[in-house]
Coordinates of C-alpha atoms in Angstrom, one line a residue:
Chain A
M209 CA 0.3 -0.2 0.1
A210 CA 1.2 3.5 -0.3
F211 CA 0.9 6.4 1.4
P212 CA 1.3 10.3 0.8
P213 CA 4.5 11.2 1.6
D214 CA 3.1 13.5 4.6
A215 CA 0.4 11.0 5.7
T216 CA 0.0 10.8 9.5
L217 CA -0.9 7.3 11.5
A218 CA -4.7 9.2 11.5
D219 CA -4.8 9.4 7.9
A220 CA -3.7 5.9 7.2
G221 CA -6.0 3.6 9.7
E222 CA -4.7 1.1 11.7
F223 CA -5.5 -2.2 9.1
G224 CA -4.0 0.0 6.2
L225 CA -1.2 0.7 8.2
I226 CA -0.2 -3.0 9.9
S227 CA -0.8 -4.6 6.6
A228 CA 2.3 -2.0 5.5
L229 CA 4.4 -2.6 8.2
T230 CA 3.9 -6.5 7.8
D231 CA 5.0 -6.3 4.5
L232 CA 8.2 -5.1 5.5
F233 CA 9.2 -8.7 8.0
A234 CA 10.6 -11.5 6.0
Q235 CA 9.9 -15.1 8.2
G236 CA 11.9 -17.2 8.8
P237 CA 11.1 -21.0 7.9
H238 CA 10.5 -21.2 11.6
V239 CA 7.3 -19.2 11.5
L240 CA 4.4 -21.7 10.9
I241 CA 2.2 -18.8 11.1
G242 CA 3.2 -15.5 11.0
P243 CA 1.6 -11.9 11.5
G244 CA -2.2 -11.1 10.9
D245 CA -3.8 -14.1 13.2
D246 CA -4.9 -13.9 16.5
A247 CA -1.3 -15.2 17.3
A248 CA 1.6 -16.5 15.6
V249 CA 2.6 -19.9 16.1
L250 CA 6.3 -21.1 15.9
R251 CA 8.5 -24.0 15.9
V252 CA 10.4 -24.3 18.5
K253 CA 13.3 -27.5 17.7
T254 CA 14.9 -27.0 21.2
G255 CA 12.6 -28.0 24.1
H256 CA 12.9 -24.6 25.6
V257 CA 12.3 -20.8 24.6
V258 CA 14.1 -17.9 26.1
V259 CA 12.2 -15.0 26.2
S260 CA 13.1 -11.1 27.5
T261 CA 10.7 -7.9 26.9
D262 CA 11.6 -3.8 27.2
L263 CA 10.3 -0.8 26.3
M264 CA 11.7 2.1 25.1
V265 CA 9.5 5.1 25.5
E266 CA 10.4 8.7 23.0
G267 CA 11.6 11.4 25.6
R268 CA 13.2 9.2 27.7
H269 CA 14.7 6.4 25.8
F270 CA 15.0 8.2 22.3
R271 CA 14.7 11.8 20.8
R272 CA 13.4 11.8 17.8
D273 CA 15.2 15.3 17.0
W274 CA 18.8 13.1 17.8
A275 CA 18.3 9.8 15.9
S276 CA 16.5 8.7 12.5
A277 CA 13.4 6.3 12.7
S278 CA 15.2 3.9 11.1
D279 CA 18.1 4.2 14.2
V280 CA 15.4 3.6 16.7
G281 CA 14.2 0.7 15.2
H282 CA 17.8 -0.7 15.3
R283 CA 17.9 0.3 18.8
A284 CA 14.7 -2.2 19.2
A285 CA 15.8 -4.3 18.1
A286 CA 19.0 -4.2 19.7
Q287 CA 18.9 -3.7 22.7
N288 CA 16.3 -6.8 22.9
L289 CA 18.6 -9.5 21.5
S290 CA 21.3 -8.9 23.4
D291 CA 19.1 -9.9 26.1
I292 CA 19.1 -13.0 24.8
N293 CA 22.2 -12.9 23.6
A294 CA 23.6 -12.6 27.6
M295 CA 21.5 -15.8 28.4
G296 CA 24.2 -17.3 25.6
G297 CA 21.2 -18.1 23.5
R298 CA 20.0 -17.0 19.7
A299 CA 17.2 -14.6 19.3
T300 CA 14.4 -16.4 16.5
S301 CA 11.2 -14.1 16.9
L302 CA 10.5 -10.9 17.9
T303 CA 6.7 -8.9 18.5
I304 CA 6.9 -5.3 18.8
G305 CA 4.2 -3.3 20.4
L306 CA 3.9 0.3 19.2
A307 CA 1.6 3.2 20.8
A308 CA 2.0 5.9 18.9
P309 CA 0.0 9.4 18.7
A310 CA -2.4 10.5 15.6
D311 CA 0.2 12.7 14.1
L312 CA 2.8 10.6 13.8
P313 CA 4.0 10.0 10.4
V314 CA 4.0 6.9 8.5
A315 CA 7.0 7.4 7.0
W316 CA 8.3 7.7 10.4
A317 CA 6.9 4.0 11.3
L318 CA 7.9 2.8 8.1
E319 CA 11.4 3.8 8.2
F320 CA 11.3 2.3 11.8
A321 CA 10.1 -1.1 10.9
Q322 CA 12.2 -1.5 8.1
G323 CA 15.5 -0.5 10.8
F324 CA 14.0 -2.8 12.9
A325 CA 13.7 -5.6 10.3
D326 CA 16.8 -5.1 9.1
E327 CA 18.6 -5.1 12.6
C328 CA 17.0 -8.7 13.1
A329 CA 18.1 -9.9 9.8
L330 CA 21.5 -9.4 11.4
V331 CA 20.5 -12.5 13.5
G332 CA 17.9 -14.1 11.4
A333 CA 14.7 -13.4 13.5
S334 CA 11.8 -12.4 12.5
V335 CA 9.1 -10.4 13.7
V336 CA 6.1 -12.6 14.3
G337 CA 3.3 -10.2 15.6
G338 CA 2.5 -7.2 17.1
D339 CA 0.1 -4.7 18.2
L340 CA -0.9 -0.7 17.2
T341 CA -2.4 1.4 18.9
R342 CA -2.8 5.1 19.6
S343 CA -1.1 6.8 22.7
D344 CA -0.1 10.8 23.6
Q345 CA 3.6 9.3 23.5
L346 CA 4.7 7.5 21.6
V347 CA 6.0 3.9 23.4
I348 CA 7.6 1.0 21.4
A349 CA 7.2 -2.7 23.6
V350 CA 9.3 -5.3 22.3
T351 CA 9.0 -9.2 22.9
V352 CA 11.5 -11.4 21.7
L353 CA 11.8 -15.5 21.6
G354 CA 15.1 -17.2 21.4
A355 CA 16.9 -20.8 21.8
C356 CA 20.1 -22.2 23.6
T357 CA 21.4 -25.0 22.4
Q358 CA 23.4 -25.1 26.1
A359 CA 23.0 -23.8 29.4
P360 CA 21.7 -20.6 29.6
V361 CA 23.6 -18.7 31.5
V362 CA 22.4 -16.7 34.5
R363 CA 23.5 -13.7 36.4
S364 CA 23.4 -16.1 40.0
G365 CA 26.9 -18.5 38.6
A366 CA 30.1 -16.2 39.6
E367 CA 32.4 -17.7 41.7
P368 CA 35.4 -16.5 43.9
G369 CA 38.6 -17.3 41.4
D370 CA 36.7 -16.1 38.5
V371 CA 37.4 -13.6 35.7
V372 CA 35.1 -10.5 35.2
A373 CA 35.4 -10.2 31.1
I374 CA 33.9 -7.9 28.5
F375 CA 33.1 -7.9 24.5
G376 CA 32.8 -5.7 22.4
R377 CA 33.1 -1.6 22.8
Q378 CA 32.2 -0.1 25.2
G379 CA 31.5 3.5 26.7
W380 CA 30.9 5.0 22.8
A381 CA 27.1 5.0 23.4
A382 CA 27.2 7.1 26.5
G383 CA 30.1 9.5 25.5
G384 CA 27.6 10.1 22.4
L385 CA 24.8 10.8 24.6
A386 CA 26.4 13.5 26.9
V387 CA 28.0 14.6 23.5
L388 CA 24.2 15.0 22.2
G389 CA 23.2 16.0 25.9
R390 CA 24.9 18.9 25.4
G391 CA 24.0 19.8 22.2
F392 CA 26.7 18.9 19.5
R393 CA 27.1 16.2 16.7
S394 CA 30.4 15.2 17.2
P395 CA 32.5 13.2 17.4
R396 CA 30.6 11.5 15.3
V397 CA 31.7 8.0 15.9
L398 CA 30.3 8.4 19.2
V399 CA 27.2 9.8 18.0
E400 CA 26.8 6.8 15.5
A401 CA 27.5 4.1 18.8
Y402 CA 24.8 6.0 20.4
R403 CA 22.7 6.4 17.6
R404 CA 23.0 2.7 16.3
P405 CA 24.8 0.1 18.7
E406 CA 26.2 -2.9 17.5
P407 CA 25.8 -5.6 20.1
P408 CA 28.4 -8.8 19.7
Y409 CA 25.2 -11.0 19.0
D410 CA 28.0 -14.0 18.2
A411 CA 29.8 -13.4 21.8
G412 CA 26.6 -14.9 24.0
A413 CA 26.7 -18.5 22.7
V414 CA 30.3 -18.4 22.7
A415 CA 31.3 -17.6 25.8
A416 CA 28.4 -20.0 27.1
E417 CA 30.4 -22.9 25.5
A418 CA 33.3 -21.8 26.8
G419 CA 32.1 -22.4 30.1
A420 CA 30.8 -18.7 31.5
T421 CA 29.6 -19.2 34.8
A422 CA 27.6 -15.6 35.1
M423 CA 27.1 -13.2 32.0
I424 CA 24.5 -9.7 31.5
D425 CA 24.2 -7.2 28.4
I426 CA 25.3 -3.8 30.1
S427 CA 22.4 -1.8 29.5
D428 CA 21.8 0.1 33.4
G429 CA 26.1 0.6 33.2
L430 CA 29.0 -1.1 33.4
L431 CA 29.7 -1.0 37.1
A432 CA 25.5 -1.2 38.0
D433 CA 25.3 -4.3 35.7
A434 CA 28.9 -5.9 37.1
G435 CA 26.6 -5.3 40.6
H436 CA 23.6 -7.4 39.4
I437 CA 26.2 -9.9 39.0
A438 CA 27.9 -9.4 42.3
E439 CA 24.1 -9.3 44.1
D440 CA 22.5 -12.7 42.7
S441 CA 26.0 -14.5 42.5
G442 CA 27.0 -13.7 46.3
V443 CA 30.0 -12.4 45.8
S444 CA 32.3 -9.3 45.3
M445 CA 34.0 -7.9 42.1
D446 CA 37.0 -5.6 41.7
I447 CA 37.5 -4.3 38.1
F448 CA 40.7 -2.9 37.1
R449 CA 41.4 0.8 35.9
S450 CA 44.1 -0.4 34.2
A451 CA 42.1 -2.5 31.7
F452 CA 40.9 -0.1 29.9
D453 CA 42.3 1.9 27.1
V454 CA 40.3 4.8 26.5
A455 CA 39.5 5.4 23.2
E456 CA 40.7 8.6 21.4
P457 CA 37.0 10.4 21.0
L458 CA 36.4 9.1 24.5
Q459 CA 39.0 11.2 25.7
A460 CA 38.0 14.1 23.5
V461 CA 34.5 14.4 24.5
G462 CA 36.4 14.0 28.3
S463 CA 38.2 17.1 27.5
A464 CA 35.5 19.4 25.9
L465 CA 33.5 18.2 28.9
G466 CA 36.1 18.4 31.4
A467 CA 35.0 15.4 32.7
D468 CA 36.8 11.6 33.4
P469 CA 36.5 9.6 29.9
L470 CA 36.5 6.4 32.3
Q471 CA 32.8 7.5 33.4
F472 CA 31.8 6.5 30.1
I473 CA 32.9 3.2 30.4
L474 CA 32.4 2.3 33.7
G475 CA 29.2 4.1 33.9
G476 CA 27.7 3.9 30.6
G477 CA 25.1 1.2 29.0
D478 CA 23.3 1.0 25.2
D479 CA 27.0 -0.1 23.8
H480 CA 25.1 -3.5 25.0
A481 CA 28.8 -5.4 25.5
L482 CA 27.7 -8.6 26.9
L483 CA 30.1 -8.7 30.9
A484 CA 30.9 -12.1 31.7
T485 CA 32.7 -14.0 34.6
F486 CA 34.8 -16.9 33.9
P487 CA 36.9 -19.7 35.4
A488 CA 40.6 -18.4 35.0
G489 CA 41.7 -20.0 32.1
S490 CA 38.4 -20.2 30.0
V491 CA 38.1 -16.8 28.2
P492 CA 37.6 -17.7 25.2
E493 CA 39.0 -15.7 22.0
G494 CA 37.9 -11.7 21.4
W495 CA 36.7 -11.2 25.1
H496 CA 38.4 -9.3 27.5
V497 CA 40.1 -9.3 30.5
I498 CA 38.7 -6.1 33.4
G499 CA 38.4 -7.8 37.1
E500 CA 38.2 -10.2 38.8
V501 CA 35.7 -11.7 41.5
A502 CA 35.9 -12.5 45.4
E503 CA 34.5 -13.7 48.1
A504 CA 31.9 -11.0 49.4
A505 CA 32.6 -8.2 51.3
D506 CA 31.8 -8.6 55.5
D507 CA 29.0 -6.5 54.9
G508 CA 27.7 -8.0 51.0
P509 CA 28.5 -8.2 47.9
R510 CA 29.9 -4.9 46.4
V511 CA 31.7 -3.8 43.5
T512 CA 35.2 -2.3 43.4
V513 CA 37.4 -0.2 41.2
D514 CA 41.0 -1.0 42.0
G515 CA 40.2 -1.8 45.7
A516 CA 37.9 1.1 46.5
A517 CA 34.6 2.6 45.9
Y518 CA 34.1 4.3 42.5
D519 CA 32.8 8.2 42.9
G520 CA 31.6 8.7 39.5
P521 CA 28.2 8.3 37.7
T522 CA 27.8 5.0 37.4
G523 CA 24.2 4.0 36.0
W524 CA 20.7 4.6 35.1
T525 CA 18.3 5.0 38.0
H526 CA 14.3 4.0 35.7
F527 CA 12.3 6.4 38.4
Chain B
M9 CA 9.2 -5.3 51.2
A10 CA 6.5 -3.3 52.3
F11 CA 6.1 0.6 51.0
P12 CA 4.2 3.6 52.8
P13 CA 0.7 3.7 51.5
D14 CA 1.1 7.0 50.0
A15 CA 3.9 5.5 48.1
T16 CA 4.7 6.8 44.3
L17 CA 6.4 4.5 41.5
A18 CA 9.6 7.4 42.2
D19 CA 9.5 6.7 45.9
A20 CA 9.7 3.1 45.9
G21 CA 12.4 3.5 42.8
E22 CA 12.5 0.6 40.0
F23 CA 14.4 -2.7 41.0
G24 CA 12.4 -2.1 45.2
L25 CA 9.3 -2.0 42.9
I26 CA 10.1 -4.9 40.7
S27 CA 11.2 -7.4 43.5
A28 CA 7.3 -6.4 45.3
L29 CA 5.9 -7.4 41.9
T30 CA 7.9 -10.3 40.9
D31 CA 6.8 -11.7 44.6
L32 CA 3.4 -11.8 43.6
F33 CA 3.8 -13.9 40.0
A34 CA 3.9 -17.3 41.2
Q35 CA 6.4 -19.5 38.5
G36 CA 4.7 -22.9 37.5
P37 CA 6.9 -26.0 36.9
H38 CA 7.9 -25.3 32.8
V39 CA 9.7 -22.1 34.3
L40 CA 13.2 -22.9 34.2
I41 CA 14.5 -19.7 34.8
G42 CA 11.7 -16.6 36.4
P43 CA 12.1 -12.8 36.3
G44 CA 15.0 -11.6 37.2
D45 CA 18.0 -12.2 34.3
D46 CA 18.0 -10.6 31.4
A47 CA 15.6 -13.1 29.6
A48 CA 13.5 -16.3 31.1
V49 CA 13.9 -19.6 30.2
L50 CA 10.6 -21.7 29.2
R51 CA 10.2 -25.6 28.9
V52 CA 8.3 -26.2 26.1
K53 CA 6.6 -29.8 25.2
T54 CA 5.5 -29.6 21.9
G55 CA 8.2 -27.9 20.0
H56 CA 5.9 -25.4 19.0
V57 CA 5.2 -22.3 20.5
V58 CA 1.6 -19.4 20.0
V59 CA 2.7 -15.8 21.2
S60 CA 0.5 -12.6 20.8
T61 CA 1.1 -9.3 21.7
D62 CA -1.5 -6.4 23.1
L63 CA -0.7 -3.0 24.2
M64 CA -3.8 -0.7 26.6
V65 CA -3.5 3.0 27.2
E66 CA -4.5 4.5 29.8
G67 CA -7.3 6.8 28.4
R68 CA -7.9 4.4 25.2
H69 CA -8.4 1.3 26.7
F70 CA -9.0 2.1 30.2
R71 CA -9.8 4.2 33.0
R72 CA -8.5 4.4 36.4
D73 CA -11.7 6.0 37.3
W74 CA -14.0 3.4 35.6
A75 CA -12.1 0.1 36.8
S76 CA -9.6 -0.4 40.1
A77 CA -6.5 -1.5 39.2
S78 CA -7.0 -4.8 40.2
D79 CA -9.9 -4.8 37.4
V80 CA -7.1 -3.6 35.2
G81 CA -4.6 -6.3 35.5
H82 CA -7.4 -9.1 35.2
R83 CA -8.7 -7.1 32.2
A84 CA -4.9 -6.8 30.8
A85 CA -4.2 -10.7 31.4
A86 CA -7.9 -11.3 29.8
Q87 CA -7.8 -9.9 26.8
N88 CA -4.1 -11.7 25.5
L89 CA -4.9 -15.5 27.2
S90 CA -8.2 -15.5 25.2
D91 CA -5.8 -14.9 22.1
I92 CA -4.2 -17.8 23.2
N93 CA -7.7 -19.3 23.4
A94 CA -8.1 -17.8 19.8
M95 CA -5.9 -20.8 18.6
G96 CA -7.2 -23.7 20.1
G97 CA -4.3 -23.2 22.1
R98 CA -4.1 -23.0 26.3
A99 CA -1.4 -19.9 27.8
T100 CA 1.4 -20.8 29.4
S101 CA 3.7 -17.6 29.8
L102 CA 2.9 -13.8 30.1
T103 CA 5.2 -10.6 29.8
I104 CA 4.4 -7.2 31.6
G105 CA 5.6 -3.7 30.4
L106 CA 4.4 -1.2 32.6
A107 CA 5.3 2.4 31.5
A108 CA 3.8 4.1 34.1
P109 CA 4.4 8.3 35.0
A110 CA 6.4 8.5 37.9
D111 CA 3.4 9.6 40.7
L112 CA 1.3 6.4 39.5
P113 CA 0.9 4.9 43.4
V114 CA 3.0 1.8 43.9
A115 CA -0.6 0.3 45.3
W116 CA -1.9 1.0 42.4
A117 CA 1.1 -1.2 40.6
L118 CA 1.2 -3.8 43.1
E119 CA -2.5 -4.6 42.8
F120 CA -2.9 -4.4 39.0
A121 CA -0.3 -7.2 39.2
Q122 CA -2.2 -9.3 41.9
G123 CA -5.0 -8.9 39.2
F124 CA -3.0 -10.0 36.5
A125 CA -1.6 -12.5 38.9
D126 CA -5.0 -14.4 39.6
E127 CA -6.3 -14.0 36.4
C128 CA -3.7 -15.9 34.8
A129 CA -4.0 -17.9 37.7
L130 CA -7.6 -19.2 36.5
V131 CA -5.2 -21.2 33.4
G132 CA -2.4 -22.1 35.2
A133 CA -0.1 -19.5 33.3
S134 CA 2.9 -18.0 35.2
V135 CA 4.2 -14.2 34.6
V136 CA 7.9 -14.6 33.6
G137 CA 9.3 -11.4 33.0
G138 CA 8.8 -7.8 32.2
D139 CA 10.0 -4.2 32.2
L140 CA 9.3 -1.4 34.3
T141 CA 9.8 2.2 33.0
R142 CA 8.3 5.4 33.3
S143 CA 6.8 7.5 31.0
D144 CA 3.6 10.6 31.3
Q145 CA 0.8 8.1 30.0
L146 CA 0.3 4.8 31.3
V147 CA 0.5 2.2 29.1
I148 CA 0.5 -2.0 29.9
A149 CA 2.3 -4.0 26.9
V150 CA 1.4 -8.1 27.7
T151 CA 3.1 -10.7 25.3
V152 CA 1.4 -14.1 26.1
L153 CA 2.9 -17.5 25.1
G154 CA 1.2 -20.8 24.9
A155 CA 0.6 -24.3 23.3
C156 CA -1.6 -26.2 21.1
T157 CA -1.9 -29.6 21.8
Q158 CA -3.3 -29.9 17.9
A159 CA -3.2 -27.7 14.6
P160 CA -4.2 -24.1 15.6
V161 CA -7.1 -22.4 14.4
V162 CA -6.3 -19.4 12.0
R163 CA -8.6 -16.9 10.8
S164 CA -8.7 -18.2 7.2
G165 CA -10.6 -21.8 7.1
A166 CA -13.9 -20.6 6.6
E167 CA -15.4 -22.3 4.2
P168 CA -19.0 -21.9 2.7
G169 CA -21.8 -24.4 4.0
D170 CA -20.1 -24.0 7.3
V171 CA -22.0 -22.7 10.3
V172 CA -21.2 -19.1 12.3
A173 CA -21.0 -20.3 16.1
I174 CA -20.1 -18.1 19.5
F175 CA -19.1 -18.8 22.9
G176 CA -19.6 -17.1 25.8
R177 CA -21.1 -13.3 26.4
Q178 CA -21.6 -10.8 24.0
G179 CA -22.2 -7.6 24.4
W180 CA -22.7 -6.7 28.3
A181 CA -19.3 -5.0 27.8
A182 CA -20.0 -3.0 25.7
G183 CA -23.2 -2.1 27.3
G184 CA -21.0 -1.2 30.5
L185 CA -19.1 1.2 28.3
A186 CA -22.0 2.3 27.4
V187 CA -23.0 3.3 30.6
L188 CA -20.1 4.4 32.1
G189 CA -19.4 7.0 29.6
R190 CA -22.6 8.3 29.8
G191 CA -21.7 8.5 33.4
F192 CA -23.8 5.7 35.3
R193 CA -22.9 3.2 37.3
S194 CA -26.1 0.6 36.7
P195 CA -26.5 -1.8 35.3
R196 CA -24.0 -3.4 37.9
V197 CA -24.0 -6.5 35.7
L198 CA -22.7 -4.7 32.3
V199 CA -20.6 -2.6 34.1
E200 CA -18.7 -5.7 36.2
A201 CA -18.8 -7.4 33.0
Y202 CA -16.6 -4.1 31.2
R203 CA -14.3 -3.7 33.9
R204 CA -13.6 -7.9 34.2
P205 CA -14.2 -9.8 31.3
E206 CA -14.6 -13.6 31.7
P207 CA -13.3 -15.6 28.3
P208 CA -14.4 -19.2 27.9
Y209 CA -10.4 -20.1 28.3
D210 CA -11.8 -23.8 27.8
A211 CA -13.4 -22.9 24.5
G212 CA -10.9 -22.5 22.4
A213 CA -9.5 -25.9 22.7
V214 CA -12.3 -28.0 22.6
A215 CA -13.4 -26.0 19.3
A216 CA -10.1 -27.3 18.1
E217 CA -10.5 -30.7 19.1
A218 CA -13.9 -30.6 17.5
G219 CA -12.8 -29.3 14.2
A220 CA -13.4 -25.8 13.8
T221 CA -12.7 -24.2 11.0
A222 CA -11.7 -21.1 11.9
M223 CA -12.0 -18.6 15.1
I224 CA -10.9 -15.1 16.7
D225 CA -11.6 -14.1 19.4
I226 CA -14.4 -10.9 19.7
S227 CA -11.7 -8.0 20.7
D228 CA -12.9 -5.4 17.7
G229 CA -16.6 -6.3 17.7
L230 CA -18.6 -9.4 16.8
L231 CA -19.1 -7.8 12.8
A232 CA -15.8 -6.3 12.5
D233 CA -14.1 -9.5 13.9
A234 CA -16.9 -11.6 11.8
G235 CA -15.0 -9.6 8.6
H236 CA -11.7 -10.3 9.8
I237 CA -12.4 -13.9 9.3
A238 CA -14.6 -14.0 6.2
E239 CA -12.3 -11.6 4.5
D240 CA -9.0 -13.9 5.0
S241 CA -11.1 -17.0 4.2
G242 CA -12.8 -15.0 1.2
V243 CA -16.3 -16.1 2.1
S244 CA -18.9 -14.4 3.2
M245 CA -20.8 -14.8 5.9
D246 CA -24.6 -13.8 7.6
I247 CA -25.4 -13.4 11.3
F248 CA -29.2 -13.8 11.9
R249 CA -31.0 -11.5 14.7
S250 CA -33.2 -14.3 15.6
A251 CA -30.2 -16.1 16.8
F252 CA -29.3 -13.6 19.9
D253 CA -31.9 -13.7 23.6
V254 CA -31.0 -10.1 24.2
A255 CA -30.6 -9.9 27.9
E256 CA -32.8 -7.8 30.1
P257 CA -29.9 -6.2 31.2
L258 CA -29.0 -4.7 27.8
Q259 CA -32.7 -4.0 27.2
A260 CA -32.5 -2.3 29.8
V261 CA -29.6 0.2 28.7
G262 CA -31.1 0.1 25.3
S263 CA -34.3 1.7 26.3
A264 CA -33.0 4.2 28.9
L265 CA -30.0 5.5 25.9
G266 CA -32.7 5.1 23.4
A267 CA -30.4 2.5 21.2
D268 CA -31.3 -0.8 19.9
P269 CA -29.8 -3.2 22.2
L270 CA -28.6 -5.8 19.2
Q271 CA -25.7 -3.0 18.7
F272 CA -24.2 -4.2 21.6
I273 CA -24.1 -7.9 20.5
L274 CA -23.4 -7.0 17.1
G275 CA -20.7 -3.6 17.2
G276 CA -19.4 -4.9 21.2
G277 CA -15.8 -6.0 22.0
D278 CA -14.1 -6.6 24.9
D279 CA -16.1 -9.7 26.5
H280 CA -13.6 -12.1 24.8
A281 CA -16.2 -14.2 23.8
L282 CA -15.4 -16.4 20.7
L283 CA -16.5 -16.9 17.1
A284 CA -15.7 -20.3 14.8
T285 CA -16.5 -22.0 12.1
F286 CA -17.3 -25.4 12.0
P287 CA -19.0 -28.0 9.6
A288 CA -22.6 -28.1 9.8
G289 CA -23.0 -30.9 12.4
S290 CA -19.6 -30.5 14.2
V291 CA -20.6 -27.8 16.7
P292 CA -19.5 -29.0 20.1
E293 CA -21.4 -28.7 23.2
G294 CA -21.9 -24.9 24.4
W295 CA -21.6 -23.1 21.3
H296 CA -24.2 -21.6 19.3
V297 CA -24.7 -21.1 16.1
I298 CA -25.5 -17.4 15.5
G299 CA -25.2 -17.5 11.4
E300 CA -24.0 -19.2 8.1
V301 CA -20.9 -19.1 5.8
A302 CA -21.8 -18.8 1.5
E303 CA -19.6 -18.1 -0.5
A304 CA -17.6 -14.8 -1.5
A305 CA -20.3 -11.8 -3.3
D306 CA -19.6 -10.9 -6.6
D307 CA -17.7 -7.7 -5.2
G308 CA -15.7 -9.9 -2.3
P309 CA -16.2 -11.5 1.0
R310 CA -18.8 -9.9 3.5
V311 CA -20.8 -9.9 6.5
T312 CA -24.3 -9.3 6.6
V313 CA -27.5 -9.4 9.1
D314 CA -30.1 -11.4 8.4
G315 CA -28.9 -10.5 4.4
A316 CA -28.2 -7.1 4.8
A317 CA -25.7 -4.6 5.2
Y318 CA -25.9 -3.6 8.9
D319 CA -26.1 0.1 9.2
G320 CA -25.0 0.1 13.3
P321 CA -22.1 0.7 15.5
T322 CA -19.8 -1.9 13.9
G323 CA -16.4 -1.6 16.1
W324 CA -13.2 -0.3 17.3
T325 CA -11.2 1.8 15.4
H326 CA -7.7 2.2 16.6
F327 CA -6.2 5.7 15.0

């Protein structure tokens, strides 16, 4: 269906738009029944399914003046696919709920959906269903389903003596967000990292096969997410400042904003790097050791940086 | 965790509230990993999974002054569980995304979650994950997973010669909504039907086993949803006025509002009754025949009432 270039969701109507959107979503061979019925039906091989859900709210998780519709689509898919990655799984299927103002341009919705579909295609996952309704504020609700070929890696398995390792770029998206928040558009490479993260989709399953004892994707911030593992595993963790090479663009932003660039790395989320613990000697290729696991402190699990509490910004509060 | 009686989500904080909410959700034996990790992991017996997602937006799909938090929870669960019912399946697991204003009372969120959990318990389904974030407007995003023990019943299988049948109360919720919309609170039985629908959760699987050729849950309105089956099956349908006994409370509302009470039955959604087509002679017990399937008209599939176009309100437009 073709829409006039300035058409809004109200002009297009629910069913016309749903039809145009679902045309963008290729269905994999595991999809027995795709979008358009009361529910989708998926073939499941492994006897279990991994499922996660995430919300993105305009003005809070994204801004239409800071990122294109396609970027928002990529990011909405990426942050959900990353949750399956963090279990050591592979994503197969997603649903999208879109609550949108009636004056949202149809073109925005279609570009969003195309970006979402393109990100899903990176891992071979299909968009199998969704819902579309009117709201005052744009809210994107995504649920992702996946499979693991081995035992899923939870947050609670870290053991004293394990090493802490990371896979993927970390702090770049936070640097980009800091830049955008001050009205700048450069360094461009950081802004792009914020607009369109590149989660290491293969690293999760590899880590699981290598015997990772705990794993999480970094979305609240490195230290905050390390804290989730520490808390759930009943251990403490120490992170080494010296493990991080601060990339040149992050150094530039630190200088420009008068901030320690390490705060983007230790406090930032949004890159969807993976953080995991491994028995010493089991760290697979591509993973970078940044710390170690110890017995919980007398007053409970804690995460330290070079043996001391970190006093910089450490993550994201949702309320 | 106990909260002061007037605590808001902003007071409680994300993690405190998530912990209190997940305490309300009992986990069934099929849940290998429940809420609290990057993703939940579910055991799947039948080799496939049925999945559907729905959004509810405050002011559009519910009003806090028209229904209690518990009612909204029941309804949010019911409309999703009903989608699995309409495939002939049984729901096993759900996720909830809650985007909520910071001043939402914690008590509201907890009562909502309890109502949601209670509705899920009716079918033995577990709430296995979710997301909680701040927004200006209250938006509830639910995804439901389920299983079928036989081939799922889609919308596209109706054949000329089939009969059209319904299972469950129909029009009561629409009557209740009309009453509330005019500032009244009675007939109470209709208002309650709107606030807390009672979908016939066992009827879908029974219909599938009996050989239903197409099925849908009535959420857009009886004629609108009949239209979805007609369109997807490439058939026409005729609905018989004489098939409906207009219940006394609906007659009362019709008289009070000067409306034909049949419009609530033919146009109303929200009761989540099931509509299905069966080969003549295969209609299982409890299903009520209300029409018949014919070849599509020359100009395409259509739904008529006593052989003619229906000119009353016929359903719900989302944009």
